[in-house]
Amino acid sequence: MNADCIFCKIVSNDIPSNTFYEDEDVVVFHDIHPIAPVHFLIVPKLHVESLASCDETHHGLLGKMLLLAPKLATQLGLKGFRTMINTGREGGQEVFHIHIHVFGGGETLPKI
Ligand code: 5GP
Ligand code: ZN
């Protein structure tokens, strides 16, 4: 828990979120500023700043987060989706608590 971290506050229920999946390791909630009809964030309960601060000890957690993406996307009716992990300020990261974006559900996503 990092007292200054907005996602830690969501994990601890200190601020509300639209959480629709939770287990002992992760919470998953809808992004407050969605960029597609469905846009959710897979967030570990453990405060880790970014993918760049992960090491071998996070191997299982990262695998679990990634495997959740298709399961939850399917539950929300998506037939396809995009995953994104912004890493570092230059990588577009704004919340420094690692998370996987999962989004889709509109027009076919543009090639990047
Ligand atoms: P980043 O740019 O760090 O990869 O993504 C952070 C994401 O978190 C953004 O898409 C932003 O809309 C979302 N976000 C930031 N604060 C909150 C919040 O308080 N609640 C929810 N549900 N999403 C948030
Ligand atoms: Zn945090």
mmCIF file of N, CA and C in Angstrom, residues 26-105:
data_model
loop_
_atom_site.group_PDB
_atom_site.id
_atom_site.type_symbol
_atom_site.label_atom_id
_atom_site.label_comp_id
_atom_site.label_asym_id
_atom_site.label_seq_id
_atom_site.Cartn_x
_atom_site.Cartn_y
_atom_site.Cartn_z
ATOM 1 N N VAL A 26 -5.837 -9.475 -7.358
ATOM 2 C CA VAL A 26 -6.114 -8.378 -8.294
ATOM 3 C C VAL A 26 -7.503 -7.783 -8.096
ATOM 4 N N VAL A 27 -7.647 -6.554 -8.557
ATOM 5 C CA VAL A 27 -8.980 -5.971 -8.754
ATOM 6 C C VAL A 27 -9.060 -5.539 -10.211
ATOM 7 N N VAL A 28 -10.278 -5.560 -10.732
ATOM 8 C CA VAL A 28 -10.500 -5.143 -12.118
ATOM 9 C C VAL A 28 -11.686 -4.196 -12.129
ATOM 10 N N PHE A 29 -11.465 -3.004 -12.708
ATOM 11 C CA PHE A 29 -12.540 -2.016 -12.737
ATOM 12 C C PHE A 29 -12.528 -1.267 -14.067
ATOM 13 N N HIS A 30 -13.655 -0.625 -14.346
ATOM 14 C CA HIS A 30 -13.788 0.125 -15.592
ATOM 15 C C HIS A 30 -13.001 1.422 -15.505
ATOM 16 N N ASP A 31 -12.306 1.753 -16.595
ATOM 17 C CA ASP A 31 -11.543 3.001 -16.642
ATOM 18 C C ASP A 31 -12.505 4.188 -16.556
ATOM 19 N N ILE A 32 -12.116 5.186 -15.793
ATOM 20 C CA ILE A 32 -12.979 6.351 -15.587
ATOM 21 C C ILE A 32 -13.085 7.190 -16.875
ATOM 22 N N HIS A 33 -12.100 7.089 -17.757
ATOM 23 C CA HIS A 33 -12.125 7.801 -19.048
ATOM 24 C C HIS A 33 -11.942 6.776 -20.174
ATOM 25 N N PRO A 34 -12.991 6.022 -20.477
ATOM 26 C CA PRO A 34 -12.837 4.925 -21.449
ATOM 27 C C PRO A 34 -12.496 5.434 -22.849
ATOM 28 N N ILE A 35 -11.648 4.695 -23.539
ATOM 29 C CA ILE A 35 -11.299 5.048 -24.918
ATOM 30 C C ILE A 35 -11.966 4.100 -25.907
ATOM 31 N N ALA A 36 -12.854 3.247 -25.408
ATOM 32 C CA ALA A 36 -13.620 2.317 -26.250
ATOM 33 C C ALA A 36 -14.881 1.981 -25.453
ATOM 34 N N PRO A 37 -15.884 1.394 -26.110
ATOM 35 C CA PRO A 37 -17.123 1.068 -25.383
ATOM 36 C C PRO A 37 -16.877 0.217 -24.131
ATOM 37 N N VAL A 38 -15.924 -0.684 -24.203
ATOM 38 C CA VAL A 38 -15.499 -1.429 -23.010
ATOM 39 C C VAL A 38 -14.026 -1.106 -22.777
ATOM 40 N N HIS A 39 -13.697 -0.671 -21.579
ATOM 41 C CA HIS A 39 -12.295 -0.346 -21.260
ATOM 42 C C HIS A 39 -12.114 -0.569 -19.762
ATOM 43 N N PHE A 40 -11.390 -1.633 -19.445
ATOM 44 C CA PHE A 40 -11.175 -1.905 -18.026
ATOM 45 C C PHE A 40 -9.688 -2.043 -17.717
ATOM 46 N N LEU A 41 -9.388 -2.005 -16.427
ATOM 47 C CA LEU A 41 -8.004 -2.037 -15.955
ATOM 48 C C LEU A 41 -7.818 -3.217 -15.013
ATOM 49 N N ILE A 42 -6.823 -4.022 -15.283
ATOM 50 C CA ILE A 42 -6.471 -5.147 -14.407
ATOM 51 C C ILE A 42 -5.328 -4.666 -13.516
ATOM 52 N N VAL A 43 -5.583 -4.620 -12.221
ATOM 53 C CA VAL A 43 -4.675 -3.960 -11.277
ATOM 54 C C VAL A 43 -4.312 -4.933 -10.150
ATOM 55 N N PRO A 44 -3.033 -5.160 -9.907
ATOM 56 C CA PRO A 44 -2.664 -6.031 -8.774
ATOM 57 C C PRO A 44 -2.914 -5.321 -7.443
ATOM 58 N N LYS A 45 -3.228 -6.075 -6.425
ATOM 59 C CA LYS A 45 -3.381 -5.474 -5.095
ATOM 60 C C LYS A 45 -2.031 -4.994 -4.563
ATOM 61 N N LEU A 46 -0.984 -5.669 -4.971
ATOM 62 C CA LEU A 46 0.371 -5.279 -4.587
ATOM 63 C C LEU A 46 0.762 -3.998 -5.312
ATOM 64 N N HIS A 47 1.293 -3.026 -4.579
ATOM 65 C CA HIS A 47 1.766 -1.799 -5.241
ATOM 66 C C HIS A 47 3.113 -2.055 -5.893
ATOM 67 N N VAL A 48 3.115 -2.066 -7.220
ATOM 68 C CA VAL A 48 4.351 -2.139 -8.009
ATOM 69 C C VAL A 48 4.246 -0.989 -8.998
ATOM 70 N N GLU A 49 5.288 -0.179 -9.084
ATOM 71 C CA GLU A 49 5.178 1.051 -9.885
ATOM 72 C C GLU A 49 4.872 0.829 -11.348
ATOM 73 N N SER A 50 5.587 -0.083 -11.965
ATOM 74 C CA SER A 50 5.422 -0.238 -13.413
ATOM 75 C C SER A 50 6.011 -1.571 -13.847
ATOM 76 N N LEU A 51 5.827 -1.872 -15.117
ATOM 77 C CA LEU A 51 6.424 -3.102 -15.661
ATOM 78 C C LEU A 51 7.946 -3.063 -15.513
ATOM 79 N N ALA A 52 8.483 -1.865 -15.584
ATOM 80 C CA ALA A 52 9.946 -1.726 -15.484
ATOM 81 C C ALA A 52 10.451 -2.005 -14.075
ATOM 82 N N SER A 53 9.567 -1.969 -13.087
ATOM 83 C CA SER A 53 10.031 -2.291 -11.720
ATOM 84 C C SER A 53 9.723 -3.728 -11.342
ATOM 85 N N CYS A 54 9.219 -4.510 -12.279
ATOM 86 C CA CYS A 54 8.951 -5.928 -11.989
ATOM 87 C C CYS A 54 10.226 -6.750 -12.111
ATOM 88 N N ASP A 55 10.248 -7.854 -11.378
ATOM 89 C CA ASP A 55 11.358 -8.799 -11.495
ATOM 90 C C ASP A 55 10.778 -10.210 -11.438
ATOM 91 N N GLU A 56 11.639 -11.189 -11.288
ATOM 92 C CA GLU A 56 11.194 -12.592 -11.307
ATOM 93 C C GLU A 56 10.134 -12.883 -10.250
ATOM 94 N N THR A 57 10.147 -12.150 -9.143
ATOM 95 C CA THR A 57 9.173 -12.427 -8.079
ATOM 96 C C THR A 57 7.746 -12.076 -8.522
ATOM 97 N N HIS A 58 7.635 -11.298 -9.603
ATOM 98 C CA HIS A 58 6.308 -10.900 -10.091
ATOM 99 C C HIS A 58 5.832 -11.759 -11.266
ATOM 100 N N HIS A 59 6.611 -12.777 -11.582
ATOM 101 C CA HIS A 59 6.325 -13.627 -12.741
ATOM 102 C C HIS A 59 4.910 -14.206 -12.700
ATOM 103 N N GLY A 60 4.555 -14.795 -11.577
ATOM 104 C CA GLY A 60 3.232 -15.434 -11.451
ATOM 105 C C GLY A 60 2.109 -14.414 -11.501
ATOM 106 N N LEU A 61 2.314 -13.297 -10.840
ATOM 107 C CA LEU A 61 1.290 -12.250 -10.805
ATOM 108 C C LEU A 61 1.037 -11.693 -12.205
ATOM 109 N N LEU A 62 2.112 -11.434 -12.944
ATOM 110 C CA LEU A 62 1.963 -10.893 -14.301
ATOM 111 C C LEU A 62 1.248 -11.892 -15.204
ATOM 112 N N GLY A 63 1.595 -13.163 -15.049
ATOM 113 C CA GLY A 63 0.928 -14.198 -15.845
ATOM 114 C C GLY A 63 -0.546 -14.262 -15.524
ATOM 115 N N LYS A 64 -0.862 -14.197 -14.255
ATOM 116 C CA LYS A 64 -2.262 -14.235 -13.833
ATOM 117 C C LYS A 64 -3.032 -13.047 -14.407
ATOM 118 N N MET A 65 -2.439 -11.854 -14.347
ATOM 119 C CA MET A 65 -3.105 -10.658 -14.872
ATOM 120 C C MET A 65 -3.370 -10.809 -16.367
ATOM 121 N N LEU A 66 -2.374 -11.290 -17.088
ATOM 122 C CA LEU A 66 -2.528 -11.423 -18.541
ATOM 123 C C LEU A 66 -3.600 -12.455 -18.892
ATOM 124 N N LEU A 67 -3.625 -13.549 -18.157
ATOM 125 C CA LEU A 67 -4.614 -14.593 -18.460
ATOM 126 C C LEU A 67 -6.032 -14.174 -18.100
ATOM 127 N N LEU A 68 -6.151 -13.197 -17.218
ATOM 128 C CA LEU A 68 -7.488 -12.692 -16.874
ATOM 129 C C LEU A 68 -8.090 -11.882 -18.013
ATOM 130 N N ALA A 69 -7.243 -11.256 -18.815
ATOM 131 C CA ALA A 69 -7.739 -10.348 -19.864
ATOM 132 C C ALA A 69 -8.757 -11.025 -20.782
ATOM 133 N N PRO A 70 -8.425 -12.146 -21.427
ATOM 134 C CA PRO A 70 -9.414 -12.752 -22.323
ATOM 135 C C PRO A 70 -10.643 -13.285 -21.590
ATOM 136 N N LYS A 71 -10.455 -13.782 -20.380
ATOM 137 C CA LYS A 71 -11.612 -14.304 -19.632
ATOM 138 C C LYS A 71 -12.614 -13.193 -19.363
ATOM 139 N N LEU A 72 -12.127 -12.064 -18.857
ATOM 140 C CA LEU A 72 -13.043 -10.978 -18.504
ATOM 141 C C LEU A 72 -13.566 -10.286 -19.752
ATOM 142 N N ALA A 73 -12.734 -10.162 -20.772
ATOM 143 C CA ALA A 73 -13.202 -9.554 -22.023
ATOM 144 C C ALA A 73 -14.347 -10.374 -22.603
ATOM 145 N N THR A 74 -14.210 -11.682 -22.585
ATOM 146 C CA THR A 74 -15.280 -12.553 -23.097
ATOM 147 C C THR A 74 -16.538 -12.397 -22.259
ATOM 148 N N GLN A 75 -16.361 -12.348 -20.940
ATOM 149 C CA GLN A 75 -17.538 -12.160 -20.059
ATOM 150 C C GLN A 75 -18.271 -10.871 -20.368
ATOM 151 N N LEU A 76 -17.540 -9.857 -20.808
ATOM 152 C CA LEU A 76 -18.164 -8.564 -21.117
ATOM 153 C C LEU A 76 -18.614 -8.492 -22.574
ATOM 154 N N GLY A 77 -18.518 -9.605 -23.271
ATOM 155 C CA GLY A 77 -19.082 -9.681 -24.619
ATOM 156 C C GLY A 77 -18.145 -9.299 -25.741
ATOM 157 N N LEU A 78 -16.882 -9.072 -25.431
ATOM 158 C CA LEU A 78 -15.942 -8.691 -26.482
ATOM 159 C C LEU A 78 -15.516 -9.911 -27.287
ATOM 160 N N LYS A 79 -15.447 -9.723 -28.600
ATOM 161 C CA LYS A 79 -14.957 -10.806 -29.463
ATOM 162 C C LYS A 79 -13.479 -10.602 -29.771
ATOM 163 N N GLY A 80 -13.031 -9.411 -29.549
ATOM 164 C CA GLY A 80 -11.615 -9.088 -29.708
ATOM 165 C C GLY A 80 -11.330 -7.894 -28.820
ATOM 166 N N PHE A 81 -10.082 -7.676 -28.527
ATOM 167 C CA PHE A 81 -9.745 -6.570 -27.624
ATOM 168 C C PHE A 81 -8.268 -6.241 -27.793
ATOM 169 N N ARG A 82 -7.888 -5.115 -27.237
ATOM 170 C CA ARG A 82 -6.468 -4.747 -27.237
ATOM 171 C C ARG A 82 -6.009 -4.632 -25.792
ATOM 172 N N THR A 83 -4.788 -5.060 -25.530
ATOM 173 C CA THR A 83 -4.185 -4.884 -24.208
ATOM 174 C C THR A 83 -3.055 -3.871 -24.327
ATOM 175 N N MET A 84 -2.850 -3.129 -23.247
ATOM 176 C CA MET A 84 -1.830 -2.081 -23.282
ATOM 177 C C MET A 84 -1.263 -1.917 -21.863
ATOM 178 N N ILE A 85 0.040 -1.844 -21.780
ATOM 179 C CA ILE A 85 0.690 -1.529 -20.495
ATOM 180 C C ILE A 85 1.596 -0.331 -20.739
ATOM 181 N N ASN A 86 1.152 0.840 -20.323
ATOM 182 C CA ASN A 86 1.989 2.031 -20.454
ATOM 183 C C ASN A 86 3.056 1.975 -19.365
ATOM 184 N N THR A 87 4.272 2.221 -19.750
ATOM 185 C CA THR A 87 5.383 2.081 -18.794
ATOM 186 C C THR A 87 6.273 3.314 -18.801
ATOM 187 N N GLY A 88 6.277 3.993 -17.670
ATOM 188 C CA GLY A 88 7.098 5.193 -17.529
ATOM 189 C C GLY A 88 6.428 6.405 -18.168
ATOM 190 N N ARG A 89 6.847 7.577 -17.750
ATOM 191 C CA ARG A 89 6.240 8.812 -18.256
ATOM 192 C C ARG A 89 6.330 8.883 -19.781
ATOM 193 N N GLU A 90 7.455 8.493 -20.330
ATOM 194 C CA GLU A 90 7.614 8.552 -21.787
ATOM 195 C C GLU A 90 6.772 7.504 -22.481
ATOM 196 N N GLY A 91 6.358 6.495 -21.738
ATOM 197 C CA GLY A 91 5.475 5.463 -22.282
ATOM 198 C C GLY A 91 4.010 5.793 -22.070
ATOM 199 N N GLY A 92 3.741 6.996 -21.580
ATOM 200 C CA GLY A 92 2.349 7.426 -21.416
ATOM 201 C C GLY A 92 1.722 7.031 -20.098
ATOM 202 N N GLN A 93 2.537 6.502 -19.169
ATOM 203 C CA GLN A 93 1.970 6.086 -17.880
ATOM 204 C C GLN A 93 1.671 7.309 -17.023
ATOM 205 N N GLU A 94 0.469 7.326 -16.447
ATOM 206 C CA GLU A 94 0.066 8.440 -15.574
ATOM 207 C C GLU A 94 -0.150 7.977 -14.140
ATOM 208 N N VAL A 95 -0.584 6.736 -13.985
ATOM 209 C CA VAL A 95 -0.779 6.182 -12.638
ATOM 210 C C VAL A 95 0.329 5.158 -12.411
ATOM 211 N N PHE A 96 1.182 5.450 -11.421
ATOM 212 C CA PHE A 96 2.375 4.620 -11.228
ATOM 213 C C PHE A 96 2.114 3.471 -10.259
ATOM 214 N N HIS A 97 1.150 2.675 -10.655
ATOM 215 C CA HIS A 97 0.812 1.394 -10.021
ATOM 216 C C HIS A 97 0.459 0.529 -11.227
ATOM 217 N N ILE A 98 1.259 -0.470 -11.488
ATOM 218 C CA ILE A 98 1.140 -1.227 -12.740
ATOM 219 C C ILE A 98 -0.300 -1.677 -13.006
ATOM 220 N N HIS A 99 -0.698 -1.611 -14.261
ATOM 221 C CA HIS A 99 -2.038 -2.048 -14.663
ATOM 222 C C HIS A 99 -2.024 -2.413 -16.132
ATOM 223 N N ILE A 100 -2.912 -3.323 -16.480
ATOM 224 C CA ILE A 100 -3.117 -3.676 -17.884
ATOM 225 C C ILE A 100 -4.430 -3.059 -18.331
ATOM 226 N N HIS A 101 -4.365 -2.245 -19.384
ATOM 227 C CA HIS A 101 -5.594 -1.763 -20.012
ATOM 228 C C HIS A 101 -6.123 -2.868 -20.926
ATOM 229 N N VAL A 102 -7.428 -3.072 -20.915
ATOM 230 C CA VAL A 102 -8.081 -3.977 -21.868
ATOM 231 C C VAL A 102 -9.256 -3.204 -22.457
ATOM 232 N N PHE A 103 -9.287 -3.075 -23.772
ATOM 233 C CA PHE A 103 -10.378 -2.294 -24.359
ATOM 234 C C PHE A 103 -10.769 -2.827 -25.733
ATOM 235 N N GLY A 104 -12.007 -2.494 -26.099
ATOM 236 C CA GLY A 104 -12.539 -2.930 -27.391
ATOM 237 C C GLY A 104 -14.038 -2.726 -27.412
ATOM 238 N N GLY A 105 -14.660 -3.315 -28.412
ATOM 239 C CA GLY A 105 -16.112 -3.300 -28.432
ATOM 240 C C GLY A 105 -16.734 -2.288 -29.372
#
